[in-house]
PDB file of C-alpha atoms in Angstrom:
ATOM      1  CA  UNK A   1      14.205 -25.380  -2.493  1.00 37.00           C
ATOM      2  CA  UNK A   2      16.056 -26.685   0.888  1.00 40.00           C
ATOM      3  CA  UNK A   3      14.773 -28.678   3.968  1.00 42.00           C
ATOM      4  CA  UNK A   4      14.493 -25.998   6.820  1.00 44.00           C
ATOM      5  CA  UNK A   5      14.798 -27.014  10.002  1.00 45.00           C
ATOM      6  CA  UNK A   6      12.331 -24.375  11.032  1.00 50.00           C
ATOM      7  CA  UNK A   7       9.186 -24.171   9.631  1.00 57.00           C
ATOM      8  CA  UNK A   8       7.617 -23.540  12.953  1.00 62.00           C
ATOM      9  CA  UNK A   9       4.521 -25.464  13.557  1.00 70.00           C
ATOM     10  CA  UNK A  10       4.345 -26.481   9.775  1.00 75.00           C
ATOM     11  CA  UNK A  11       6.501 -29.537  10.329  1.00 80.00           C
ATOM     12  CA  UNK A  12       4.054 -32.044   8.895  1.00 86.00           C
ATOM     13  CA  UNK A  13       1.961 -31.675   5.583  1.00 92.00           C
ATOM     14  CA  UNK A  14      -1.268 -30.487   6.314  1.00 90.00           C
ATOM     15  CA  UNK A  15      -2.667 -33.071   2.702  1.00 95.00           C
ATOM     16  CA  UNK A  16      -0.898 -36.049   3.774  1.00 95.00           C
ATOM     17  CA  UNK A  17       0.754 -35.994   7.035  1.00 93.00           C
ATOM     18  CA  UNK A  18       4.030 -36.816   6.514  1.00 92.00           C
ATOM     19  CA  UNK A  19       6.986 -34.720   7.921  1.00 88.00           C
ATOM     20  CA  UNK A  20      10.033 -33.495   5.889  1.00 80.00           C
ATOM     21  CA  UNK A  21       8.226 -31.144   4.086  1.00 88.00           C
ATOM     22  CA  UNK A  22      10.594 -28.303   2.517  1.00 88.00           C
ATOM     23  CA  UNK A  23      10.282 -24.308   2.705  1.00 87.00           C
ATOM     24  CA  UNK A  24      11.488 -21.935   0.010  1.00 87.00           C
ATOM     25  CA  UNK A  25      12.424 -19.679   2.800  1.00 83.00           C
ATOM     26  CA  UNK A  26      10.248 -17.109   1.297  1.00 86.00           C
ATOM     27  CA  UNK A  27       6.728 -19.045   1.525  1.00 89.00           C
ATOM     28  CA  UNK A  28       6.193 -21.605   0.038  1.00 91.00           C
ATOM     29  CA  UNK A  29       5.882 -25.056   1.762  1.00 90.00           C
ATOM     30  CA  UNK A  30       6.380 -28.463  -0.253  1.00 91.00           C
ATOM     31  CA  UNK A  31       5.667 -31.980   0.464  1.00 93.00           C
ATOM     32  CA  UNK A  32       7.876 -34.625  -1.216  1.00 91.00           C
ATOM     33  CA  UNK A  33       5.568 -36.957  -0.123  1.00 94.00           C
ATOM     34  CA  UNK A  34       2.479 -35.875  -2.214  1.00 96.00           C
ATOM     35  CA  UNK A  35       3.507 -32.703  -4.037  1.00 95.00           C
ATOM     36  CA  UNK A  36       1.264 -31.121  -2.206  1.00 96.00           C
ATOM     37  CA  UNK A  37       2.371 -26.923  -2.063  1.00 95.00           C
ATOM     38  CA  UNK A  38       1.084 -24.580   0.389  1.00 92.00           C
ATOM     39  CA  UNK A  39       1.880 -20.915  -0.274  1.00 92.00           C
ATOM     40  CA  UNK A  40       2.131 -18.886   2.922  1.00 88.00           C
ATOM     41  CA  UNK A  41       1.655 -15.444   1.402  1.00 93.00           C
ATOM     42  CA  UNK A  42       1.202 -11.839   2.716  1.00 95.00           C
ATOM     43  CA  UNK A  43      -1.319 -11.189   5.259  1.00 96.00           C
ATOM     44  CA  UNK A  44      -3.008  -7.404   4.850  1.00 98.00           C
ATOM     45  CA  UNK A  45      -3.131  -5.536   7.724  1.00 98.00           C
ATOM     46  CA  UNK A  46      -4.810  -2.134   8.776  1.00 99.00           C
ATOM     47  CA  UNK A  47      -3.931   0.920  11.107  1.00 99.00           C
ATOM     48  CA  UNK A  48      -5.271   3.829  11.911  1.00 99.00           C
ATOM     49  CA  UNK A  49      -3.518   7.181  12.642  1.00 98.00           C
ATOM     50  CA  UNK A  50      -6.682   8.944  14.518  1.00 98.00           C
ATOM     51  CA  UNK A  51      -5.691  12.896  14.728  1.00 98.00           C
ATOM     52  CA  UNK A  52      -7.053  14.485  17.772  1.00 98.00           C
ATOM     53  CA  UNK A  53      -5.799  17.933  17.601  1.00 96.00           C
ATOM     54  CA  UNK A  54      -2.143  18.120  16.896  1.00 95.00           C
ATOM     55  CA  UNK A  55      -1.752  14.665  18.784  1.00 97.00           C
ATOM     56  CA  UNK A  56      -2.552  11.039  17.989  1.00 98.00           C
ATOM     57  CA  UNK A  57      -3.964   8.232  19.298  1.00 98.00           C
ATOM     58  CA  UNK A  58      -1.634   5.065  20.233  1.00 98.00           C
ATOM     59  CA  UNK A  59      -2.635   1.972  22.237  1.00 98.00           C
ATOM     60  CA  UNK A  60      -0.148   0.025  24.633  1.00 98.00           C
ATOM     61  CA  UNK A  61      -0.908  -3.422  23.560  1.00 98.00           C
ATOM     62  CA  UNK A  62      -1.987  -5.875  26.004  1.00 97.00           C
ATOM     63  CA  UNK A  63      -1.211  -8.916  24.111  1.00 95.00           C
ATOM     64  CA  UNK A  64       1.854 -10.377  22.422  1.00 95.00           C
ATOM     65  CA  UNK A  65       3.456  -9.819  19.831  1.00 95.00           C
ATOM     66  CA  UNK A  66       4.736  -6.196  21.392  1.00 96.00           C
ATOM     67  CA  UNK A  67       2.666  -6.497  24.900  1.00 97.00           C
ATOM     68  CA  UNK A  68       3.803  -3.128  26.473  1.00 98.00           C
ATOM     69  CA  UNK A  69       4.603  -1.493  23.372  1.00 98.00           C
ATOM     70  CA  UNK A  70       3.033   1.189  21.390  1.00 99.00           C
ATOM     71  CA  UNK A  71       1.196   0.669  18.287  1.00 98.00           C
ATOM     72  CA  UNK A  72      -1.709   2.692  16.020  1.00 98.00           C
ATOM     73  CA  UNK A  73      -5.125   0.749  16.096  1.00 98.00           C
ATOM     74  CA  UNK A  74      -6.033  -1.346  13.735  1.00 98.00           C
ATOM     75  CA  UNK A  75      -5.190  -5.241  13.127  1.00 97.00           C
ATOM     76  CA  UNK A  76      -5.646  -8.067  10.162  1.00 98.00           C
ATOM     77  CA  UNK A  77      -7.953  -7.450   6.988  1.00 98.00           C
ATOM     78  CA  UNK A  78     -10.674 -10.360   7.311  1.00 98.00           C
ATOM     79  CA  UNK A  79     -11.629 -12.122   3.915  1.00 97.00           C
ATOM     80  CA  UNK A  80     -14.040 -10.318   1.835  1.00 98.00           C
ATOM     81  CA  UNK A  81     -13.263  -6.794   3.199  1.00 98.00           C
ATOM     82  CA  UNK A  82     -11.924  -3.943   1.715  1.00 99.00           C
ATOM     83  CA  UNK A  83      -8.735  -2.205   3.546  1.00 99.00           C
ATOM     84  CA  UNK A  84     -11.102   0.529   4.084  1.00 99.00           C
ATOM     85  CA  UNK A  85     -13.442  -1.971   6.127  1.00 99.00           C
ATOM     86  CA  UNK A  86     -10.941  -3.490   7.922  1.00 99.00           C
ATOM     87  CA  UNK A  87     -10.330  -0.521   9.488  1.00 99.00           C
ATOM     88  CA  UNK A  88     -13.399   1.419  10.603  1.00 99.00           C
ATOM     89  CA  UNK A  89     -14.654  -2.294  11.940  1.00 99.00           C
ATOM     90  CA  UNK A  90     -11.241  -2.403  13.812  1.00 98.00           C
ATOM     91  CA  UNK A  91     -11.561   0.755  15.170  1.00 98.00           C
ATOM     92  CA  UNK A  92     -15.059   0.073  16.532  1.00 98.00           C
ATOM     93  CA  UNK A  93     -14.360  -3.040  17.615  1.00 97.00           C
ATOM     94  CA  UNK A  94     -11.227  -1.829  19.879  1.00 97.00           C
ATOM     95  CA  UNK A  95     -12.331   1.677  20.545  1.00 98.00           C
ATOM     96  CA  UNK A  96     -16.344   1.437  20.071  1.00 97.00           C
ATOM     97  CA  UNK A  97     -15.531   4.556  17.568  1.00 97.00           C
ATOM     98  CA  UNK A  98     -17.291   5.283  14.152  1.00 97.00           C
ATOM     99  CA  UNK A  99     -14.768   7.075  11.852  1.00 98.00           C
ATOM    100  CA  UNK A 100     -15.495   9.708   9.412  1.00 97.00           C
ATOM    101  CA  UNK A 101     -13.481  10.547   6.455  1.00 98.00           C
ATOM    102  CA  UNK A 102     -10.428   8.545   5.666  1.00 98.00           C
ATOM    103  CA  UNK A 103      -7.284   9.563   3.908  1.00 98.00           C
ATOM    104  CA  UNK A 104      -4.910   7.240   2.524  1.00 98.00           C
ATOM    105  CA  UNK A 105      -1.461   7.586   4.078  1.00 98.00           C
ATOM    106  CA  UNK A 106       0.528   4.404   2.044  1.00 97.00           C
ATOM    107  CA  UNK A 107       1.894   0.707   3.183  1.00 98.00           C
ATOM    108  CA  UNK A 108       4.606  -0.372   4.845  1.00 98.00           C
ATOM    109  CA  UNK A 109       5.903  -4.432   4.582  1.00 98.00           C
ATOM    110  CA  UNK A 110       6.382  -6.131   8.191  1.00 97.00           C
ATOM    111  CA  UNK A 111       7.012  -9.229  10.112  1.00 94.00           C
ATOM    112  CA  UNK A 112       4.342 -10.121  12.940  1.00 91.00           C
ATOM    113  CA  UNK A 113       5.562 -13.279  15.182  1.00 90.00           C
ATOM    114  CA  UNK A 114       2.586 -14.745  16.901  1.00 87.00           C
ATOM    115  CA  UNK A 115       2.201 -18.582  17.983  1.00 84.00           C
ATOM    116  CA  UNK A 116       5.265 -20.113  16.216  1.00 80.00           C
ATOM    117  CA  UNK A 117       3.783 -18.473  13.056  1.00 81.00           C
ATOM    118  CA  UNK A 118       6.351 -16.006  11.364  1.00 84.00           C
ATOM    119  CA  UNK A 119       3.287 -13.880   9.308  1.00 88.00           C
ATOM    120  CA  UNK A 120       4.680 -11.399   6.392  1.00 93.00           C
ATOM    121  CA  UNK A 121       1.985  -8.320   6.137  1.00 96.00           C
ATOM    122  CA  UNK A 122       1.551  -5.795   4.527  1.00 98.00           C
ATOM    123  CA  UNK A 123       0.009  -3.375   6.465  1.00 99.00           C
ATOM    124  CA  UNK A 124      -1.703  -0.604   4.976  1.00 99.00           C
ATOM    125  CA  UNK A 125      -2.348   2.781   7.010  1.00 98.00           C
ATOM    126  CA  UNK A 126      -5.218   5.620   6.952  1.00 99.00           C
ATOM    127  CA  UNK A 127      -5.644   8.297   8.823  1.00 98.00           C
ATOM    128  CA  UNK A 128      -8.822  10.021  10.229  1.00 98.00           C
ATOM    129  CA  UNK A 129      -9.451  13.426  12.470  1.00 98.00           C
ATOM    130  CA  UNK A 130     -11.514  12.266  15.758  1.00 98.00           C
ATOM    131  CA  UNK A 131     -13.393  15.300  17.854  1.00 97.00           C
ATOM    132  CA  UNK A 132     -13.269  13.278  21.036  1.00 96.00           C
ATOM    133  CA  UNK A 133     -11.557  10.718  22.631  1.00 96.00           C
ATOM    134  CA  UNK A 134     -12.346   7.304  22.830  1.00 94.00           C
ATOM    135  CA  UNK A 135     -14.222   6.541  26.120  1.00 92.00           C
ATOM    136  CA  UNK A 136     -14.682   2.613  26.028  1.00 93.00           C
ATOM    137  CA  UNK A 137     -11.565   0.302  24.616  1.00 95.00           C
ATOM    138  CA  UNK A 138     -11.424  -2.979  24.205  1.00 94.00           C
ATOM    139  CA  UNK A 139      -9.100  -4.224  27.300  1.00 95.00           C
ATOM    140  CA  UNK A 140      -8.376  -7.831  26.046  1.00 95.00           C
ATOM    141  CA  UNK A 141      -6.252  -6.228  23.343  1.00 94.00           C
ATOM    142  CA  UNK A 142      -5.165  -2.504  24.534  1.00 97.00           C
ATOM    143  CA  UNK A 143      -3.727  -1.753  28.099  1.00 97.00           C
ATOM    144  CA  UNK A 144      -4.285   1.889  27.761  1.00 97.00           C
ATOM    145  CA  UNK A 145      -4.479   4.639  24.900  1.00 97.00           C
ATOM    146  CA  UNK A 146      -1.455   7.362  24.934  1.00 97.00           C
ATOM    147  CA  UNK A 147      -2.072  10.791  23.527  1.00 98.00           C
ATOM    148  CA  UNK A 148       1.120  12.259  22.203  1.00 98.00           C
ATOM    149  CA  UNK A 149       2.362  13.917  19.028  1.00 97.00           C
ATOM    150  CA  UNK A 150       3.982  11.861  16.170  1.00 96.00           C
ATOM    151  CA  UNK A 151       7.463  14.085  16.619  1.00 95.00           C
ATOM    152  CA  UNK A 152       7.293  12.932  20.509  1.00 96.00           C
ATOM    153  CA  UNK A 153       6.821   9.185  20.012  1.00 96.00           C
ATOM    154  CA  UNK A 154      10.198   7.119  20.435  1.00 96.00           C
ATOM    155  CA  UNK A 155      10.710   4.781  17.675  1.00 95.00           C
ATOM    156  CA  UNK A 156      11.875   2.081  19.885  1.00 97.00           C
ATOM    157  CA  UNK A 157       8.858   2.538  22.058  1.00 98.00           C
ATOM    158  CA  UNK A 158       6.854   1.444  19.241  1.00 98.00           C
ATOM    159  CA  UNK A 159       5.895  -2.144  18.487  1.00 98.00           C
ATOM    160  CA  UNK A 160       6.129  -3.077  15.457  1.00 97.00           C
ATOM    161  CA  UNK A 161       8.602  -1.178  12.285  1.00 97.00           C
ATOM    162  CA  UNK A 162       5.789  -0.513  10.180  1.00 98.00           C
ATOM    163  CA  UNK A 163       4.340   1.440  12.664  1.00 98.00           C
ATOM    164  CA  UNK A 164       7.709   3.006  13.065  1.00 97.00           C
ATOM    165  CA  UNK A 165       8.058   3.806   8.881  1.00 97.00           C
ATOM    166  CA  UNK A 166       4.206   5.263   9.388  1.00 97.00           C
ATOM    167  CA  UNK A 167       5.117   7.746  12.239  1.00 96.00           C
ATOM    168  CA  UNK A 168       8.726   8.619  10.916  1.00 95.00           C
ATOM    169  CA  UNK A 169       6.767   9.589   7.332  1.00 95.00           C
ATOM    170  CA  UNK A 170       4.120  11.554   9.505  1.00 93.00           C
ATOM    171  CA  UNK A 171       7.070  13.300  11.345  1.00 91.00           C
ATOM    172  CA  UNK A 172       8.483  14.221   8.043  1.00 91.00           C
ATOM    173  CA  UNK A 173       5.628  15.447   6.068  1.00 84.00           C
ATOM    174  CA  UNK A 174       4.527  17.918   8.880  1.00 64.00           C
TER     175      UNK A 174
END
């Protein structure tokens, strides 16, 4: 256990108040103070790799982390969902799309920096074949959706490196 000068916004304990609270460097936060321990553990996280022919569908992201990037639709499990229900709610919430049958592709780990906050995810990814394109999106989070096959997509292009294991696996098993 070592002091860290950056914890990011966890700089005070969040039981007692007092500052100098340590970091594992892995997650777990510990006050000195009061023994209070927080555990800052893996968020899950959902995509979706929606098949539309021989393409997919990506969204440019309209919001930080990776505004202007590429990404597959999805976003953060919410607490008593399944995977599986993270990601047909996601999908309707940011496409207005109900998805049929959903298959499974695997997990990737990944780091998502948003607000001062370094989150550790574990984002877990499923595709499903679509017969028509979204027409409504939600434009607070996506800038515009891209049509292109996995094989086209340039990894650096792409926001975040889970996404970038997901499409290099797709490319792979074709």
């Amino acid at each position: 256990m070592y002091v860290s000068r950056d914890v990011g916004v966890f700089n005070r304990c969040p039981n007692c108040g007092a500052g100098g609270i340590t970091f594992d460097g892995i997650k777990k936060l510990y006050c000195q103070e009061c023994s209070f321990t927080l555990f800052h553990n893996v968020a899950a996280a959902v995509a979706a790799v929606l098949e539309y022919g021989e393409q997919i569908v990506l969204i440019k992201r309209s919001q930080e982390p990776g505004k202007g990037k590429l990404d597959l639709p999805g976003g953060f499990v919410d607490p008593d969902e399944s995977a599986e229900e993270a990601v047909r709610r996601e999908i309707r919430e940011e496409l207005s799309m109900e998805l049929g049958t959903l298959k499974y592709l695997g997990s990737s780990p990944n780091t998502y920096e948003y607000m001062g906050v370094t989150y550790k995810t574990c984002d877990l990814f499923f595709s499903s074949r679509i017969d028509a394109l979204p027409k409504v999106f939600d434009k607070t989070e996506i800038e515009e959706l891209v049509l292109a096959k996995p094989s086209e997509v340039p990894a650096e292009k792409i926001a975040f490196e889970s996404g970038r294991v997901c499409l290099s696996q797709l490319v792979q098993n074709v």
